[in-house]
DNA sequence: TTCCCGATTGTA
DNA sequence: ACAATCGGGAAC
C-alpha cells in the first residue's frame, strides 16, 4: 500500500519525523528549482517543555497550532532561521524540525545562497538548510506546503526501518531531552555532533 | 520596560 | 572552547 503524504502530515510528530526522512523538500525560486532529500529531523509537541508550543500559542508560534502541512519558521540566536513542518490536527501544536538535507537539484543555487562550495556544507544543519533554500525571513511561517513556493515529494523507494537511526535531540537542555531525533544511518549530509 | 537566553554556526 | 547577534517571553 502506497504511503500517502497527507497521512504522514496528520500523525503525531514523533511518528511523522522518521516518516519524513527520504522525502524531498522542493522550492521554486527566481533562479530555478531547488530539491533536497530530508536526512535528519526532530520531533516537538505540546507536552514537551523544549517545544515552542509548550507554553501555548503566541503570535510567533501560532503556525505551529495550524493543521498538518503548515510551515513554521522561527528566528534564533539573533541570526538563523529554522524550518518546521507542522503535523497533526489543527490545534495540536506538533511539528517536525528539518535539521539536514542532501542536495539533489539546484545545487549551484544553494551554493550561491550559502556562499560556500562544499556540497556537504550546504544544508547539513537547521540554519544552513534554510539559508541554502533562500529563506531569509519568517514570511513563509504560516504558509501551506503545495500552496506556496515550497512542497514535498515522496521518495522513489521507501526507507527501511533499519536504515533509520534515533538519538537525543541536539541543543536541548539535558532535563527535557528525549530520543526524538531521527536521521538516515551512514548518511554524509547530517549535521555535525 | 528590563533582562536572559536560545531547536546555531563559524572560527580559534 | 567561544563569540556573534537580537527577538521572544517571562519577570519586574
PDB file of N, CA, C and O in Angstrom, chain A residues 32-95:
ATOM      1  N   UNK A  32      15.632  29.247 -10.096  1.00  0.00           N
ATOM      2  CA  UNK A  32      15.323  27.895 -10.524  1.00  0.00           C
ATOM      3  C   UNK A  32      14.795  27.059  -9.383  1.00  0.00           C
ATOM      4  O   UNK A  32      14.584  27.563  -8.284  1.00  0.00           O
ATOM      5  N   UNK A  33      14.606  25.760  -9.652  1.00  0.00           N
ATOM      6  CA  UNK A  33      14.040  24.867  -8.641  1.00  0.00           C
ATOM      7  C   UNK A  33      15.154  24.216  -7.814  1.00  0.00           C
ATOM      8  O   UNK A  33      16.166  23.783  -8.356  1.00  0.00           O
ATOM      9  N   UNK A  34      14.946  24.169  -6.518  1.00  0.00           N
ATOM     10  CA  UNK A  34      15.872  23.500  -5.599  1.00  0.00           C
ATOM     11  C   UNK A  34      15.162  22.265  -5.042  1.00  0.00           C
ATOM     12  O   UNK A  34      13.998  22.337  -4.660  1.00  0.00           O
ATOM     13  N   UNK A  35      15.904  21.137  -5.027  1.00  0.00           N
ATOM     14  CA  UNK A  35      15.362  19.932  -4.395  1.00  0.00           C
ATOM     15  C   UNK A  35      16.440  19.311  -3.518  1.00  0.00           C
ATOM     16  O   UNK A  35      17.604  19.232  -3.924  1.00  0.00           O
ATOM     17  N   UNK A  36      16.040  18.845  -2.347  1.00  0.00           N
ATOM     18  CA  UNK A  36      16.993  18.208  -1.439  1.00  0.00           C
ATOM     19  C   UNK A  36      16.263  17.189  -0.574  1.00  0.00           C
ATOM     20  O   UNK A  36      15.131  17.401  -0.158  1.00  0.00           O
ATOM     21  N   UNK A  37      16.977  16.100  -0.320  1.00  0.00           N
ATOM     22  CA  UNK A  37      16.388  14.972   0.415  1.00  0.00           C
ATOM     23  C   UNK A  37      16.513  15.199   1.921  1.00  0.00           C
ATOM     24  O   UNK A  37      17.589  15.526   2.421  1.00  0.00           O
ATOM     25  N   UNK A  38      15.431  14.976   2.631  1.00  0.00           N
ATOM     26  CA  UNK A  38      15.438  15.139   4.092  1.00  0.00           C
ATOM     27  C   UNK A  38      16.186  13.953   4.714  1.00  0.00           C
ATOM     28  O   UNK A  38      15.789  12.802   4.523  1.00  0.00           O
ATOM     29  N   UNK A  39      17.274  14.241   5.438  1.00  0.00           N
ATOM     30  CA  UNK A  39      18.074  13.156   6.023  1.00  0.00           C
ATOM     31  C   UNK A  39      18.142  13.219   7.553  1.00  0.00           C
ATOM     32  O   UNK A  39      18.684  12.317   8.186  1.00  0.00           O
ATOM     33  N   UNK A  40      17.607  14.297   8.146  1.00  0.00           N
ATOM     34  CA  UNK A  40      17.651  14.423   9.617  1.00  0.00           C
ATOM     35  C   UNK A  40      16.483  15.292  10.088  1.00  0.00           C
ATOM     36  O   UNK A  40      16.260  16.376   9.553  1.00  0.00           O
ATOM     37  N   UNK A  41      15.746  14.788  11.086  1.00  0.00           N
ATOM     38  CA  UNK A  41      14.585  15.521  11.617  1.00  0.00           C
ATOM     39  C   UNK A  41      14.529  15.405  13.140  1.00  0.00           C
ATOM     40  O   UNK A  41      15.187  14.543  13.728  1.00  0.00           O
ATOM     41  N   UNK A  42      13.736  16.287  13.754  1.00  0.00           N
ATOM     42  CA  UNK A  42      13.465  16.172  15.191  1.00  0.00           C
ATOM     43  C   UNK A  42      11.990  16.448  15.438  1.00  0.00           C
ATOM     44  O   UNK A  42      11.390  17.286  14.776  1.00  0.00           O
ATOM     45  N   UNK A  43      11.427  15.746  16.423  1.00  0.00           N
ATOM     46  CA  UNK A  43      10.006  15.899  16.756  1.00  0.00           C
ATOM     47  C   UNK A  43       9.815  16.802  17.971  1.00  0.00           C
ATOM     48  O   UNK A  43      10.562  16.727  18.943  1.00  0.00           O
ATOM     49  N   UNK A  44       8.803  17.660  17.890  1.00  0.00           N
ATOM     50  CA  UNK A  44       8.407  18.545  19.000  1.00  0.00           C
ATOM     51  C   UNK A  44       6.897  18.492  19.140  1.00  0.00           C
ATOM     52  O   UNK A  44       6.184  18.406  18.147  1.00  0.00           O
ATOM     53  N   UNK A  45       6.404  18.542  20.382  1.00  0.00           N
ATOM     54  CA  UNK A  45       4.950  18.553  20.556  1.00  0.00           C
ATOM     55  C   UNK A  45       4.547  19.324  21.799  1.00  0.00           C
ATOM     56  O   UNK A  45       5.398  19.774  22.566  1.00  0.00           O
ATOM     57  N   UNK A  46       3.264  19.463  22.014  1.00  0.00           N
ATOM     58  CA  UNK A  46       2.773  20.414  23.010  1.00  0.00           C
ATOM     59  C   UNK A  46       3.089  20.061  24.455  1.00  0.00           C
ATOM     60  O   UNK A  46       3.200  20.938  25.306  1.00  0.00           O
ATOM     61  N   UNK A  47       3.257  18.788  24.770  1.00  0.00           N
ATOM     62  CA  UNK A  47       3.556  18.383  26.146  1.00  0.00           C
ATOM     63  C   UNK A  47       5.049  18.375  26.413  1.00  0.00           C
ATOM     64  O   UNK A  47       5.498  17.933  27.467  1.00  0.00           O
ATOM     65  N   UNK A  48       5.827  18.867  25.469  1.00  0.00           N
ATOM     66  CA  UNK A  48       7.285  18.819  25.514  1.00  0.00           C
ATOM     67  C   UNK A  48       7.846  20.181  25.935  1.00  0.00           C
ATOM     68  O   UNK A  48       7.707  21.155  25.219  1.00  0.00           O
ATOM     69  N   UNK A  49       8.471  20.254  27.107  1.00  0.00           N
ATOM     70  CA  UNK A  49       8.977  21.549  27.611  1.00  0.00           C
ATOM     71  C   UNK A  49       9.968  22.224  26.661  1.00  0.00           C
ATOM     72  O   UNK A  49      10.166  23.432  26.739  1.00  0.00           O
ATOM     73  N   UNK A  50      10.585  21.456  25.779  1.00  0.00           N
ATOM     74  CA  UNK A  50      11.558  22.032  24.848  1.00  0.00           C
ATOM     75  C   UNK A  50      10.883  22.593  23.600  1.00  0.00           C
ATOM     76  O   UNK A  50      11.538  23.205  22.765  1.00  0.00           O
ATOM     77  N   UNK A  51       9.578  22.395  23.490  1.00  0.00           N
ATOM     78  CA  UNK A  51       8.867  22.826  22.278  1.00  0.00           C
ATOM     79  C   UNK A  51       8.333  24.246  22.391  1.00  0.00           C
ATOM     80  O   UNK A  51       7.904  24.687  23.459  1.00  0.00           O
ATOM     81  N   UNK A  52       8.358  24.954  21.285  1.00  0.00           N
ATOM     82  CA  UNK A  52       7.807  26.312  21.270  1.00  0.00           C
ATOM     83  C   UNK A  52       6.303  26.307  21.546  1.00  0.00           C
ATOM     84  O   UNK A  52       5.746  27.326  21.926  1.00  0.00           O
ATOM     85  N   UNK A  53       5.655  25.172  21.348  1.00  0.00           N
ATOM     86  CA  UNK A  53       4.207  25.111  21.567  1.00  0.00           C
ATOM     87  C   UNK A  53       3.858  24.809  23.026  1.00  0.00           C
ATOM     88  O   UNK A  53       2.695  24.859  23.411  1.00  0.00           O
ATOM     89  N   UNK A  54       4.878  24.523  23.839  1.00  0.00           N
ATOM     90  CA  UNK A  54       4.650  24.113  25.228  1.00  0.00           C
ATOM     91  C   UNK A  54       3.916  25.166  26.065  1.00  0.00           C
ATOM     92  O   UNK A  54       3.043  24.855  26.849  1.00  0.00           O
ATOM     93  N   UNK A  55       4.265  26.432  25.872  1.00  0.00           N
ATOM     94  CA  UNK A  55       3.659  27.498  26.670  1.00  0.00           C
ATOM     95  C   UNK A  55       2.464  28.154  25.994  1.00  0.00           C
ATOM     96  O   UNK A  55       2.130  29.299  26.275  1.00  0.00           O
ATOM     97  N   UNK A  56       1.862  27.425  25.078  1.00  0.00           N
ATOM     98  CA  UNK A  56       0.662  27.946  24.438  1.00  0.00           C
ATOM     99  C   UNK A  56       0.942  28.801  23.211  1.00  0.00           C
ATOM    100  O   UNK A  56       2.085  29.069  22.871  1.00  0.00           O
ATOM    101  N   UNK A  57      -0.110  29.207  22.569  1.00  0.00           N
ATOM    102  CA  UNK A  57       0.019  29.939  21.312  1.00  0.00           C
ATOM    103  C   UNK A  57       0.390  31.396  21.525  1.00  0.00           C
ATOM    104  O   UNK A  57      -0.138  32.052  22.402  1.00  0.00           O
ATOM    105  N   UNK A  58       1.343  31.880  20.723  1.00  0.00           N
ATOM    106  CA  UNK A  58       1.695  33.299  20.696  1.00  0.00           C
ATOM    107  C   UNK A  58       1.715  33.713  19.236  1.00  0.00           C
ATOM    108  O   UNK A  58       1.528  32.869  18.356  1.00  0.00           O
ATOM    109  N   UNK A  59       1.935  34.982  18.979  1.00  0.00           N
ATOM    110  CA  UNK A  59       1.975  35.447  17.591  1.00  0.00           C
ATOM    111  C   UNK A  59       3.014  34.663  16.806  1.00  0.00           C
ATOM    112  O   UNK A  59       2.778  34.246  15.675  1.00  0.00           O
ATOM    113  N   UNK A  60       4.173  34.429  17.429  1.00  0.00           N
ATOM    114  CA  UNK A  60       5.232  33.708  16.732  1.00  0.00           C
ATOM    115  C   UNK A  60       4.868  32.257  16.466  1.00  0.00           C
ATOM    116  O   UNK A  60       5.091  31.729  15.377  1.00  0.00           O
ATOM    117  N   UNK A  61       4.322  31.585  17.489  1.00  0.00           N
ATOM    118  CA  UNK A  61       4.122  30.135  17.388  1.00  0.00           C
ATOM    119  C   UNK A  61       2.762  29.715  16.831  1.00  0.00           C
ATOM    120  O   UNK A  61       2.502  28.518  16.700  1.00  0.00           O
ATOM    121  N   UNK A  62       1.923  30.670  16.519  1.00  0.00           N
ATOM    122  CA  UNK A  62       0.577  30.347  16.023  1.00  0.00           C
ATOM    123  C   UNK A  62       0.582  29.326  14.875  1.00  0.00           C
ATOM    124  O   UNK A  62      -0.249  28.410  14.867  1.00  0.00           O
ATOM    125  N   UNK A  63       1.496  29.447  13.901  1.00  0.00           N
ATOM    126  CA  UNK A  63       1.502  28.475  12.801  1.00  0.00           C
ATOM    127  C   UNK A  63       1.687  27.033  13.272  1.00  0.00           C
ATOM    128  O   UNK A  63       1.205  26.096  12.637  1.00  0.00           O
ATOM    129  N   UNK A  64       2.372  26.851  14.416  1.00  0.00           N
ATOM    130  CA  UNK A  64       2.617  25.510  14.928  1.00  0.00           C
ATOM    131  C   UNK A  64       1.320  24.835  15.367  1.00  0.00           C
ATOM    132  O   UNK A  64       1.267  23.612  15.542  1.00  0.00           O
ATOM    133  N   UNK A  65       0.272  25.633  15.585  1.00  0.00           N
ATOM    134  CA  UNK A  65      -1.021  25.089  16.010  1.00  0.00           C
ATOM    135  C   UNK A  65      -1.988  24.939  14.841  1.00  0.00           C
ATOM    136  O   UNK A  65      -3.144  24.602  15.036  1.00  0.00           O
ATOM    137  N   UNK A  66      -1.501  25.213  13.641  1.00  0.00           N
ATOM    138  CA  UNK A  66      -2.338  25.023  12.455  1.00  0.00           C
ATOM    139  C   UNK A  66      -2.358  23.542  12.081  1.00  0.00           C
ATOM    140  O   UNK A  66      -1.669  22.730  12.690  1.00  0.00           O
ATOM    141  N   UNK A  67      -3.107  23.205  11.046  1.00  0.00           N
ATOM    142  CA  UNK A  67      -3.224  21.813  10.620  1.00  0.00           C
ATOM    143  C   UNK A  67      -1.933  21.319   9.981  1.00  0.00           C
ATOM    144  O   UNK A  67      -1.109  22.118   9.522  1.00  0.00           O
ATOM    145  N   UNK A  68      -1.747  20.009   9.947  1.00  0.00           N
ATOM    146  CA  UNK A  68      -0.581  19.406   9.316  1.00  0.00           C
ATOM    147  C   UNK A  68      -0.402  19.929   7.895  1.00  0.00           C
ATOM    148  O   UNK A  68      -1.377  20.096   7.174  1.00  0.00           O
ATOM    149  N   UNK A  69       0.868  20.177   7.525  1.00  0.00           N
ATOM    150  CA  UNK A  69       1.140  20.713   6.197  1.00  0.00           C
ATOM    151  C   UNK A  69       1.452  22.193   6.212  1.00  0.00           C
ATOM    152  O   UNK A  69       1.866  22.766   5.209  1.00  0.00           O
ATOM    153  N   UNK A  70       1.271  22.796   7.385  1.00  0.00           N
ATOM    154  CA  UNK A  70       1.634  24.210   7.548  1.00  0.00           C
ATOM    155  C   UNK A  70       3.143  24.303   7.773  1.00  0.00           C
ATOM    156  O   UNK A  70       3.755  23.369   8.284  1.00  0.00           O
ATOM    157  N   UNK A  71       3.729  25.435   7.382  1.00  0.00           N
ATOM    158  CA  UNK A  71       5.154  25.665   7.598  1.00  0.00           C
ATOM    159  C   UNK A  71       5.332  26.589   8.802  1.00  0.00           C
ATOM    160  O   UNK A  71       4.609  27.568   8.942  1.00  0.00           O
ATOM    161  N   UNK A  72       6.274  26.238   9.678  1.00  0.00           N
ATOM    162  CA  UNK A  72       6.587  27.096  10.830  1.00  0.00           C
ATOM    163  C   UNK A  72       8.069  27.456  10.773  1.00  0.00           C
ATOM    164  O   UNK A  72       8.930  26.591  10.874  1.00  0.00           O
ATOM    165  N   UNK A  73       8.354  28.729  10.581  1.00  0.00           N
ATOM    166  CA  UNK A  73       9.735  29.215  10.533  1.00  0.00           C
ATOM    167  C   UNK A  73       9.968  30.166  11.704  1.00  0.00           C
ATOM    168  O   UNK A  73       9.147  31.036  11.971  1.00  0.00           O
ATOM    169  N   UNK A  74      11.064  29.957  12.421  1.00  0.00           N
ATOM    170  CA  UNK A  74      11.385  30.882  13.516  1.00  0.00           C
ATOM    171  C   UNK A  74      12.832  31.353  13.400  1.00  0.00           C
ATOM    172  O   UNK A  74      13.669  30.716  12.759  1.00  0.00           O
ATOM    173  N   UNK A  75      13.086  32.484  14.033  1.00  0.00           N
ATOM    174  CA  UNK A  75      14.399  33.135  14.020  1.00  0.00           C
ATOM    175  C   UNK A  75      15.085  32.836  15.348  1.00  0.00           C
ATOM    176  O   UNK A  75      14.461  32.906  16.402  1.00  0.00           O
ATOM    177  N   UNK A  76      16.351  32.462  15.324  1.00  0.00           N
ATOM    178  CA  UNK A  76      17.012  32.113  16.588  1.00  0.00           C
ATOM    179  C   UNK A  76      18.478  32.547  16.639  1.00  0.00           C
ATOM    180  O   UNK A  76      19.091  32.774  15.601  1.00  0.00           O
ATOM    181  N   UNK A  77      19.003  32.673  17.810  1.00  0.00           N
ATOM    182  CA  UNK A  77      20.388  33.074  18.046  1.00  0.00           C
ATOM    183  C   UNK A  77      20.735  34.378  17.351  1.00  0.00           C
ATOM    184  O   UNK A  77      21.903  34.618  17.035  1.00  0.00           O
ATOM    185  N   UNK A  78      19.717  35.202  17.111  1.00  0.00           N
ATOM    186  CA  UNK A  78      19.977  36.517  16.527  1.00  0.00           C
ATOM    187  C   UNK A  78      20.443  36.494  15.099  1.00  0.00           C
ATOM    188  O   UNK A  78      20.790  37.545  14.550  1.00  0.00           O
ATOM    189  N   UNK A  79      20.465  35.311  14.467  1.00  0.00           N
ATOM    190  CA  UNK A  79      20.993  35.260  13.096  1.00  0.00           C
ATOM    191  C   UNK A  79      20.566  34.084  12.234  1.00  0.00           C
ATOM    192  O   UNK A  79      20.871  34.068  11.053  1.00  0.00           O
ATOM    193  N   UNK A  80      19.848  33.136  12.780  1.00  0.00           N
ATOM    194  CA  UNK A  80      19.497  31.961  11.974  1.00  0.00           C
ATOM    195  C   UNK A  80      17.993  31.707  11.926  1.00  0.00           C
ATOM    196  O   UNK A  80      17.281  32.001  12.880  1.00  0.00           O
ATOM    197  N   UNK A  81      17.555  31.136  10.806  1.00  0.00           N
ATOM    198  CA  UNK A  81      16.156  30.746  10.658  1.00  0.00           C
ATOM    199  C   UNK A  81      16.082  29.220  10.623  1.00  0.00           C
ATOM    200  O   UNK A  81      16.928  28.575  10.009  1.00  0.00           O
ATOM    201  N   UNK A  82      15.073  28.664  11.293  1.00  0.00           N
ATOM    202  CA  UNK A  82      14.870  27.224  11.282  1.00  0.00           C
ATOM    203  C   UNK A  82      13.466  26.927  10.773  1.00  0.00           C
ATOM    204  O   UNK A  82      12.524  27.668  11.045  1.00  0.00           O
ATOM    205  N   UNK A  83      13.332  25.830  10.040  1.00  0.00           N
ATOM    206  CA  UNK A  83      12.052  25.493   9.428  1.00  0.00           C
ATOM    207  C   UNK A  83      11.484  24.181   9.962  1.00  0.00           C
ATOM    208  O   UNK A  83      12.190  23.189  10.076  1.00  0.00           O
ATOM    209  N   UNK A  84      10.202  24.237  10.277  1.00  0.00           N
ATOM    210  CA  UNK A  84       9.469  23.048  10.721  1.00  0.00           C
ATOM    211  C   UNK A  84       8.331  22.741   9.756  1.00  0.00           C
ATOM    212  O   UNK A  84       7.777  23.666   9.147  1.00  0.00           O
ATOM    213  N   UNK A  85       7.963  21.474   9.692  1.00  0.00           N
ATOM    214  CA  UNK A  85       6.732  21.085   9.025  1.00  0.00           C
ATOM    215  C   UNK A  85       5.745  20.703  10.123  1.00  0.00           C
ATOM    216  O   UNK A  85       6.004  19.784  10.913  1.00  0.00           O
ATOM    217  N   UNK A  86       4.655  21.444  10.198  1.00  0.00           N
ATOM    218  CA  UNK A  86       3.637  21.172  11.204  1.00  0.00           C
ATOM    219  C   UNK A  86       2.909  19.888  10.831  1.00  0.00           C
ATOM    220  O   UNK A  86       2.636  19.638   9.653  1.00  0.00           O
ATOM    221  N   UNK A  87       2.634  19.056  11.846  1.00  0.00           N
ATOM    222  CA  UNK A  87       1.899  17.806  11.607  1.00  0.00           C
ATOM    223  C   UNK A  87       0.737  17.698  12.607  1.00  0.00           C
ATOM    224  O   UNK A  87       0.644  18.497  13.538  1.00  0.00           O
ATOM    225  N   UNK A  88      -0.118  16.731  12.402  1.00  0.00           N
ATOM    226  CA  UNK A  88      -1.232  16.511  13.324  1.00  0.00           C
ATOM    227  C   UNK A  88      -2.446  17.367  13.015  1.00  0.00           C
ATOM    228  O   UNK A  88      -2.485  18.088  12.025  1.00  0.00           O
ATOM    229  N   UNK A  89      -3.410  17.277  13.918  1.00  0.00           N
ATOM    230  CA  UNK A  89      -4.657  18.026  13.743  1.00  0.00           C
ATOM    231  C   UNK A  89      -4.459  19.495  14.095  1.00  0.00           C
ATOM    232  O   UNK A  89      -3.568  19.838  14.869  1.00  0.00           O
ATOM    233  N   UNK A  90      -5.307  20.329  13.559  1.00  0.00           N
ATOM    234  CA  UNK A  90      -5.277  21.743  13.914  1.00  0.00           C
ATOM    235  C   UNK A  90      -5.446  21.893  15.421  1.00  0.00           C
ATOM    236  O   UNK A  90      -6.278  21.225  16.027  1.00  0.00           O
ATOM    237  N   UNK A  91      -4.582  22.709  16.048  1.00  0.00           N
ATOM    238  CA  UNK A  91      -4.657  22.917  17.489  1.00  0.00           C
ATOM    239  C   UNK A  91      -3.750  22.013  18.297  1.00  0.00           C
ATOM    240  O   UNK A  91      -3.572  22.217  19.494  1.00  0.00           O
ATOM    241  N   UNK A  92      -3.133  21.027  17.644  1.00  0.00           N
ATOM    242  CA  UNK A  92      -2.324  20.043  18.369  1.00  0.00           C
ATOM    243  C   UNK A  92      -0.968  20.592  18.816  1.00  0.00           C
ATOM    244  O   UNK A  92      -0.440  20.189  19.837  1.00  0.00           O
ATOM    245  N   UNK A  93      -0.392  21.500  18.065  1.00  0.00           N
ATOM    246  CA  UNK A  93       0.911  22.046  18.446  1.00  0.00           C
ATOM    247  C   UNK A  93       2.048  21.073  18.214  1.00  0.00           C
ATOM    248  O   UNK A  93       2.990  21.009  18.995  1.00  0.00           O
ATOM    249  N   UNK A  94       1.982  20.340  17.117  1.00  0.00           N
ATOM    250  CA  UNK A  94       3.003  19.331  16.784  1.00  0.00           C
ATOM    251  C   UNK A  94       3.780  19.762  15.548  1.00  0.00           C
ATOM    252  O   UNK A  94       3.187  20.226  14.571  1.00  0.00           O
ATOM    253  N   UNK A  95       5.095  19.585  15.566  1.00  0.00           N
ATOM    254  CA  UNK A  95       5.878  19.948  14.387  1.00  0.00           C
ATOM    255  C   UNK A  95       7.154  19.137  14.304  1.00  0.00           C
ATOM    256  O   UNK A  95       7.628  18.598  15.306  1.00  0.00           O
TER     257      UNK A  95
END
